[in-house]
């Protein structure tokens, strides 16, 4: 645990006071505290193909831009003198208490950003007290990442492979390695059309990044030729990794393999949210994959209220795609989310300074969020209600 923030759950805005105090002896933060500026900083240190893979979007980038524009269209309407000297950021999801309504989104092949990849990110998450969601396509195996997380919570994101033996084997390992929930991503029946990656002719997986959960899996290895090296493994992975035949009728099979909570990630239509729950899921993540899959799609924030309305107040609804600041988190919570997943910003921190860079990003986000609670007159996450946001423009008298 770092000395900078104190114990998890301590007033996160304390970071801001510490930064100003350190300024007396001439210290400035090594990375900017403006998380929206880290993309440009990361671009300067990453190889062009690595930057393109992380920052890039599908097609012309319309969905990615829409995600940010949706946050811009909502404004916070703060309330005063509500007594905010003590603030509680904690939330409870599936009976698990989280220090804050923030998780680290599943992001593939993190050794593209930094040699330590997911191990650096999960250690940072653990130090700051936030759950890490490990991608199926990680550069370190789920067991190694679990070890690095120690006793801190972690979830696992599943891309359901088309080989049933591998799918079941992965899920059994997830349970044994102490992951607390499974997030099934459904917005990828195919890899999106991404000119940014095609123009650099780069995808991490064929270069050996991101298939550690498979090369360490007995069911996957059983399908490899005996003399197969890394190229054979990547080739076999490419054959089994996507599963465009899946329908909602398949979900009960996954349900029968695990007692863990199952969340469906990539929900963008209220009817799909209903189908997910009816098929055995326990919650959903409203997401368009950060605009990386379907171009010209809806902003995730724009569909969040409809999904919340479809599922009612008690079903866990998480969201991601476009969250960059603490005030974005407040807007998402006010519009129906129980928690958000932070995506690219922590990858930029990873690229810039490894574990310390991810910690910096997470601490800044939480400080901003803690202050946003104070400044909107909210003492706890429960106080963040729909009337805290209004559409941009004059308030009706
Ligand atoms: C480089 C990169 C790789 C990603 N890999 C995965 C993945 O393996 N599984 C998944 O469910 N989502 C993946 N995502 C999507 C994120 O989980 C999340 O939905 C997205 O980053 C949110 O958008 P934002 O980063 O613009 O806020 C990836 C995103 C990025 C940027």
PDB file of C-alpha atoms and ligand atoms in Angstrom, residues 53-54 67 105-108 135-137 157 159 185 265 287-292 320-324 341-345 347, ligand 1:
ATOM      1  CA  UNK A  53      -3.537  -0.852 -31.399  1.00  0.00           C
ATOM      2  CA  UNK A  54      -4.336   0.760 -28.031  1.00  0.00           C
ATOM      3  CA  UNK A  67     -18.702   7.949 -26.461  1.00  0.00           C
ATOM      4  CA  UNK A 105     -11.537  -2.929 -17.829  1.00  0.00           C
ATOM      5  CA  UNK A 106     -10.307  -6.078 -19.552  1.00  0.00           C
ATOM      6  CA  UNK A 107      -7.670  -5.014 -22.048  1.00  0.00           C
ATOM      7  CA  UNK A 108      -5.882  -7.573 -24.213  1.00  0.00           C
ATOM      8  CA  UNK A 135      -8.826 -10.247 -20.433  1.00  0.00           C
ATOM      9  CA  UNK A 136      -9.083 -13.742 -21.934  1.00  0.00           C
ATOM     10  CA  UNK A 137      -6.336 -12.685 -24.290  1.00  0.00           C
ATOM     11  CA  UNK A 157     -13.338 -11.670 -18.934  1.00  0.00           C
ATOM     12  CA  UNK A 159     -14.131 -14.622 -24.974  1.00  0.00           C
ATOM     13  CA  UNK A 185     -17.889 -10.232 -23.868  1.00  0.00           C
ATOM     14  CA  UNK A 265     -20.318  -7.181 -21.547  1.00  0.00           C
ATOM     15  CA  UNK A 287     -20.268  -1.069 -23.522  1.00  0.00           C
ATOM     16  CA  UNK A 288     -19.387  -0.702 -27.183  1.00  0.00           C
ATOM     17  CA  UNK A 289     -15.813  -1.881 -26.593  1.00  0.00           C
ATOM     18  CA  UNK A 290     -14.606   1.715 -26.566  1.00  0.00           C
ATOM     19  CA  UNK A 291     -15.673   2.114 -30.204  1.00  0.00           C
ATOM     20  CA  UNK A 292     -13.309  -0.624 -31.386  1.00  0.00           C
ATOM     21  CA  UNK A 320     -17.598   1.555 -19.912  1.00  0.00           C
ATOM     22  CA  UNK A 321     -16.545   3.329 -23.111  1.00  0.00           C
ATOM     23  CA  UNK A 322     -15.419   6.909 -22.825  1.00  0.00           C
ATOM     24  CA  UNK A 323     -14.915   7.293 -19.063  1.00  0.00           C
ATOM     25  CA  UNK A 324     -11.940   9.603 -18.568  1.00  0.00           C
ATOM     26  CA  UNK A 341     -14.795   0.104 -16.002  1.00  0.00           C
ATOM     27  CA  UNK A 342     -11.805   2.255 -16.800  1.00  0.00           C
ATOM     28  CA  UNK A 343     -10.178   1.387 -20.130  1.00  0.00           C
ATOM     29  CA  UNK A 344      -7.538   3.210 -22.158  1.00  0.00           C
ATOM     30  CA  UNK A 345      -6.377   5.766 -19.536  1.00  0.00           C
ATOM     31  CA  UNK A 347      -3.075   1.601 -20.492  1.00  0.00           C
TER      32      UNK A 347
HETATM   33  C1  LIG B   1      -6.219  -2.092 -26.475  1.00  0.00           C
HETATM   34  C2  LIG B   1      -7.572  -2.579 -26.015  1.00  0.00           C
HETATM   35  C3  LIG B   1      -7.794  -3.949 -25.890  1.00  0.00           C
HETATM   36  C4  LIG B   1      -9.023  -4.405 -25.423  1.00  0.00           C
HETATM   37  N1  LIG B   1      -9.192  -5.744 -25.210  1.00  0.00           N
HETATM   38  C5  LIG B   1     -10.367  -6.200 -24.712  1.00  0.00           C
HETATM   39  C6  LIG B   1     -10.527  -7.565 -24.391  1.00  0.00           C
HETATM   40  O1  LIG B   1      -9.618  -8.373 -24.527  1.00  0.00           O
HETATM   41  N2  LIG B   1     -11.737  -7.959 -23.926  1.00  0.00           N
HETATM   42  C7  LIG B   1     -12.780  -7.079 -23.747  1.00  0.00           C
HETATM   43  O2  LIG B   1     -13.854  -7.489 -23.315  1.00  0.00           O
HETATM   44  N3  LIG B   1     -12.629  -5.778 -24.015  1.00  0.00           N
HETATM   45  C8  LIG B   1     -11.451  -5.312 -24.473  1.00  0.00           C
HETATM   46  N4  LIG B   1     -11.294  -3.982 -24.696  1.00  0.00           N
HETATM   47  C9  LIG B   1     -12.409  -3.058 -24.413  1.00  0.00           C
HETATM   48  C10 LIG B   1     -12.348  -2.573 -22.965  1.00  0.00           C
HETATM   49  O3  LIG B   1     -12.658  -3.590 -22.055  1.00  0.00           O
HETATM   50  C11 LIG B   1     -13.345  -1.424 -22.751  1.00  0.00           C
HETATM   51  O4  LIG B   1     -14.614  -1.847 -23.148  1.00  0.00           O
HETATM   52  C12 LIG B   1     -12.944  -0.169 -23.520  1.00  0.00           C
HETATM   53  O5  LIG B   1     -11.558   0.061 -23.401  1.00  0.00           O
HETATM   54  C13 LIG B   1     -13.704   1.043 -23.028  1.00  0.00           C
HETATM   55  O6  LIG B   1     -13.464   2.147 -23.838  1.00  0.00           O
HETATM   56  P1  LIG B   1     -12.437   3.319 -23.425  1.00  0.00           P
HETATM   57  O7  LIG B   1     -11.113   2.690 -23.228  1.00  0.00           O
HETATM   58  O8  LIG B   1     -12.426   4.241 -24.601  1.00  0.00           O
HETATM   59  O9  LIG B   1     -12.994   3.979 -22.195  1.00  0.00           O
HETATM   60  C14 LIG B   1     -10.062  -3.481 -25.138  1.00  0.00           C
HETATM   61  C15 LIG B   1      -9.822  -2.118 -25.259  1.00  0.00           C
HETATM   62  C16 LIG B   1      -8.585  -1.669 -25.669  1.00  0.00           C
HETATM   63  C17 LIG B   1      -8.348  -0.175 -25.745  1.00  0.00           C
END
